[in-house]
mmCIF file of C-alpha atoms in Angstrom:
data_model
loop_
_atom_site.group_PDB
_atom_site.id
_atom_site.type_symbol
_atom_site.label_atom_id
_atom_site.label_comp_id
_atom_site.label_asym_id
_atom_site.label_seq_id
_atom_site.Cartn_x
_atom_site.Cartn_y
_atom_site.Cartn_z
ATOM 1 C CA MET A 1 0.000 0.000 0.000
ATOM 2 C CA ILE A 2 2.865 2.360 0.806
ATOM 3 C CA ARG A 3 4.468 1.716 -2.601
ATOM 4 C CA ALA A 4 1.200 2.545 -4.396
ATOM 5 C CA ALA A 5 0.852 5.773 -2.398
ATOM 6 C CA ALA A 6 4.445 6.714 -3.217
ATOM 7 C CA LEU A 7 3.852 6.075 -6.916
ATOM 8 C CA VAL A 8 0.686 8.187 -6.923
ATOM 9 C CA ALA A 9 2.530 10.992 -5.122
ATOM 10 C CA ALA A 10 5.435 10.820 -7.593
ATOM 11 C CA LEU A 11 3.089 10.959 -10.582
ATOM 12 C CA ALA A 12 1.165 13.881 -9.116
ATOM 13 C CA ALA A 13 4.398 15.800 -8.534
ATOM 14 C CA SER A 14 5.797 15.181 -12.026
ATOM 15 C CA PRO A 15 5.230 17.872 -14.660
ATOM 16 C CA ALA A 16 2.502 17.270 -17.225
ATOM 17 C CA LEU A 17 3.709 15.943 -20.532
ATOM 18 C CA ALA A 18 3.712 18.551 -23.263
ATOM 19 C CA ALA A 19 1.328 18.069 -26.156
ATOM 20 C CA PRO A 20 2.962 16.759 -29.332
ATOM 21 C CA LEU A 21 3.662 19.295 -32.054
ATOM 22 C CA LEU A 22 1.277 17.544 -34.443
ATOM 23 C CA GLU A 23 -1.065 14.736 -33.437
ATOM 24 C CA PHE A 24 -3.404 12.613 -35.509
ATOM 25 C CA ARG A 25 -5.779 10.848 -33.069
ATOM 26 C CA ILE A 26 -8.596 8.362 -33.561
ATOM 27 C CA GLY A 27 -10.183 7.451 -30.243
ATOM 28 C CA PRO A 28 -7.497 6.436 -27.759
ATOM 29 C CA VAL A 29 -4.851 5.773 -30.442
ATOM 30 C CA ALA A 30 -2.620 8.492 -31.897
ATOM 31 C CA ALA A 31 0.228 9.133 -34.307
ATOM 32 C CA GLU A 32 2.400 11.916 -32.915
ATOM 33 C CA ALA A 33 4.925 14.109 -34.715
ATOM 34 C CA GLU A 34 7.775 16.014 -33.165
ATOM 35 C CA ALA A 35 9.758 18.808 -34.828
ATOM 36 C CA GLU A 36 11.955 16.426 -36.839
ATOM 37 C CA ASP A 37 8.834 14.846 -38.387
ATOM 38 C CA ILE A 38 7.730 18.139 -39.972
ATOM 39 C CA VAL A 39 9.817 18.449 -43.144
ATOM 40 C CA SER A 40 8.183 21.588 -44.547
ATOM 41 C CA VAL A 41 5.126 23.801 -44.136
ATOM 42 C CA ALA A 42 3.826 26.142 -46.829
ATOM 43 C CA PRO A 43 0.699 28.320 -46.751
ATOM 44 C CA VAL A 44 -2.019 27.307 -49.215
ATOM 45 C CA LEU A 45 -2.183 29.950 -51.949
ATOM 46 C CA ASP A 46 -5.033 28.567 -54.059
ATOM 47 C CA GLY A 47 -7.879 27.914 -51.666
ATOM 48 C CA PRO A 48 -9.135 28.330 -48.123
ATOM 49 C CA PRO A 49 -6.596 29.244 -45.431
ATOM 50 C CA GLY A 50 -4.402 26.294 -44.585
ATOM 51 C CA PHE A 51 -1.063 24.599 -45.052
ATOM 52 C CA ASP A 52 0.614 22.067 -47.286
ATOM 53 C CA ILE A 53 2.645 19.955 -44.868
ATOM 54 C CA THR A 54 5.405 17.513 -45.785
ATOM 55 C CA ILE A 55 6.080 14.909 -43.105
ATOM 56 C CA SER A 56 8.753 12.329 -42.332
ATOM 57 C CA GLU A 57 8.567 8.733 -43.533
ATOM 58 C CA ARG A 58 8.173 7.590 -39.919
ATOM 59 C CA PHE A 59 5.165 9.813 -39.225
ATOM 60 C CA SER A 60 3.703 8.894 -42.608
ATOM 61 C CA ARG A 61 3.903 5.174 -41.732
ATOM 62 C CA ASP A 62 2.274 5.845 -38.339
ATOM 63 C CA ILE A 63 -0.627 7.699 -39.978
ATOM 64 C CA ALA A 64 -1.043 4.967 -42.606
ATOM 65 C CA ARG A 65 -1.233 2.238 -39.934
ATOM 66 C CA LEU A 66 -3.654 4.267 -37.832
ATOM 67 C CA THR A 67 -6.011 5.187 -40.655
ATOM 68 C CA THR A 68 -5.962 1.692 -42.178
ATOM 69 C CA ALA A 69 -7.263 0.315 -38.888
ATOM 70 C CA HIS A 70 -9.934 3.012 -38.450
ATOM 71 C CA VAL A 71 -11.628 3.665 -41.812
ATOM 72 C CA GLY A 72 -15.055 5.220 -41.270
ATOM 73 C CA GLU A 73 -14.169 6.790 -37.934
ATOM 74 C CA GLU A 74 -13.671 10.434 -37.019
ATOM 75 C CA ALA A 75 -10.114 11.624 -36.388
ATOM 76 C CA ARG A 76 -8.777 14.718 -34.656
ATOM 77 C CA LEU A 77 -5.743 16.533 -35.971
ATOM 78 C CA SER A 78 -4.173 18.803 -33.362
ATOM 79 C CA ILE A 79 -1.318 21.301 -33.394
ATOM 80 C CA CYS A 80 0.282 21.853 -29.984
ATOM 81 C CA GLY A 81 -2.774 20.320 -28.337
ATOM 82 C CA GLU A 82 -5.344 22.483 -30.169
ATOM 83 C CA VAL A 83 -7.773 20.522 -32.339
ATOM 84 C CA VAL A 84 -7.625 21.994 -35.841
ATOM 85 C CA VAL A 85 -9.833 19.651 -37.891
ATOM 86 C CA ARG A 86 -11.971 16.554 -37.314
ATOM 87 C CA PRO A 87 -12.006 14.620 -40.588
ATOM 88 C CA ARG A 88 -13.852 11.337 -41.106
ATOM 89 C CA ILE A 89 -11.425 8.714 -42.402
ATOM 90 C CA MET A 90 -12.870 7.531 -45.717
ATOM 91 C CA GLU A 91 -9.798 5.527 -46.782
ATOM 92 C CA PRO A 92 -6.294 4.895 -45.455
ATOM 93 C CA ILE A 93 -4.059 7.956 -45.641
ATOM 94 C CA SER A 94 -0.640 7.415 -47.167
ATOM 95 C CA GLY A 95 2.133 9.569 -48.530
ATOM 96 C CA THR A 96 4.505 12.075 -47.054
ATOM 97 C CA GLY A 97 2.368 15.152 -47.417
ATOM 98 C CA PHE A 98 -1.111 16.458 -46.855
ATOM 99 C CA ARG A 99 -3.129 19.650 -47.066
ATOM 100 C CA LEU A 100 -4.515 20.921 -43.786
ATOM 101 C CA VAL A 101 -7.582 23.072 -44.501
ATOM 102 C CA PRO A 102 -9.499 24.995 -43.433
ATOM 103 C CA ILE A 103 -7.582 26.870 -40.760
ATOM 104 C CA ALA A 104 -9.265 29.693 -38.858
ATOM 105 C CA PRO A 105 -7.563 32.841 -40.234
ATOM 106 C CA GLU A 106 -6.637 34.087 -36.751
ATOM 107 C CA LYS A 107 -4.884 30.759 -36.027
ATOM 108 C CA ALA A 108 -2.842 30.569 -39.231
ATOM 109 C CA GLU A 109 0.099 32.640 -37.972
ATOM 110 C CA PRO A 110 0.529 30.894 -34.586
ATOM 111 C CA TYR A 111 0.188 27.448 -36.198
ATOM 112 C CA LEU A 112 2.775 28.336 -38.834
ATOM 113 C CA LEU A 113 5.200 29.572 -36.169
ATOM 114 C CA TRP A 114 4.733 26.426 -34.069
ATOM 115 C CA LEU A 115 4.980 23.976 -36.984
ATOM 116 C CA THR A 116 8.125 25.598 -38.356
ATOM 117 C CA GLY A 117 9.802 25.797 -34.940
ATOM 118 C CA ARG A 118 9.963 29.592 -34.943
ATOM 119 C CA ALA A 119 7.928 29.632 -31.711
ATOM 120 C CA PRO A 120 7.427 26.960 -29.064
ATOM 121 C CA CYS A 121 4.059 25.395 -28.371
ATOM 122 C CA PRO A 122 2.344 27.300 -25.567
ATOM 123 C CA GLU A 123 2.345 25.626 -22.181
ATOM 124 C CA ASP A 124 -0.920 24.945 -20.421
#
């Protein structure tokens, strides 16, 4: 009993884990990207506000595995813990790039700064 109490106390005292830079979540399962998984980010010039994002092979494989197992379900794509879009997975997602649209215009600048590493994700 003392060990369990010590473990609970240690967990309560530890700092909260920071949200991943980019997270693709379906239910309790997620593919998470860190800075090295974001290869490039470019603003969309020919449509609604958003970004064309190129990702690492590793993150691409994680997304492909996740979406293959969850076709028909709703996903959440988050940047620094903020949910950006909630797409329904109609087919497995593959490839090393995707278009993230629409982005709320007032969020475009902070998201771009966070994704490109020019500003850190805000802490809770």
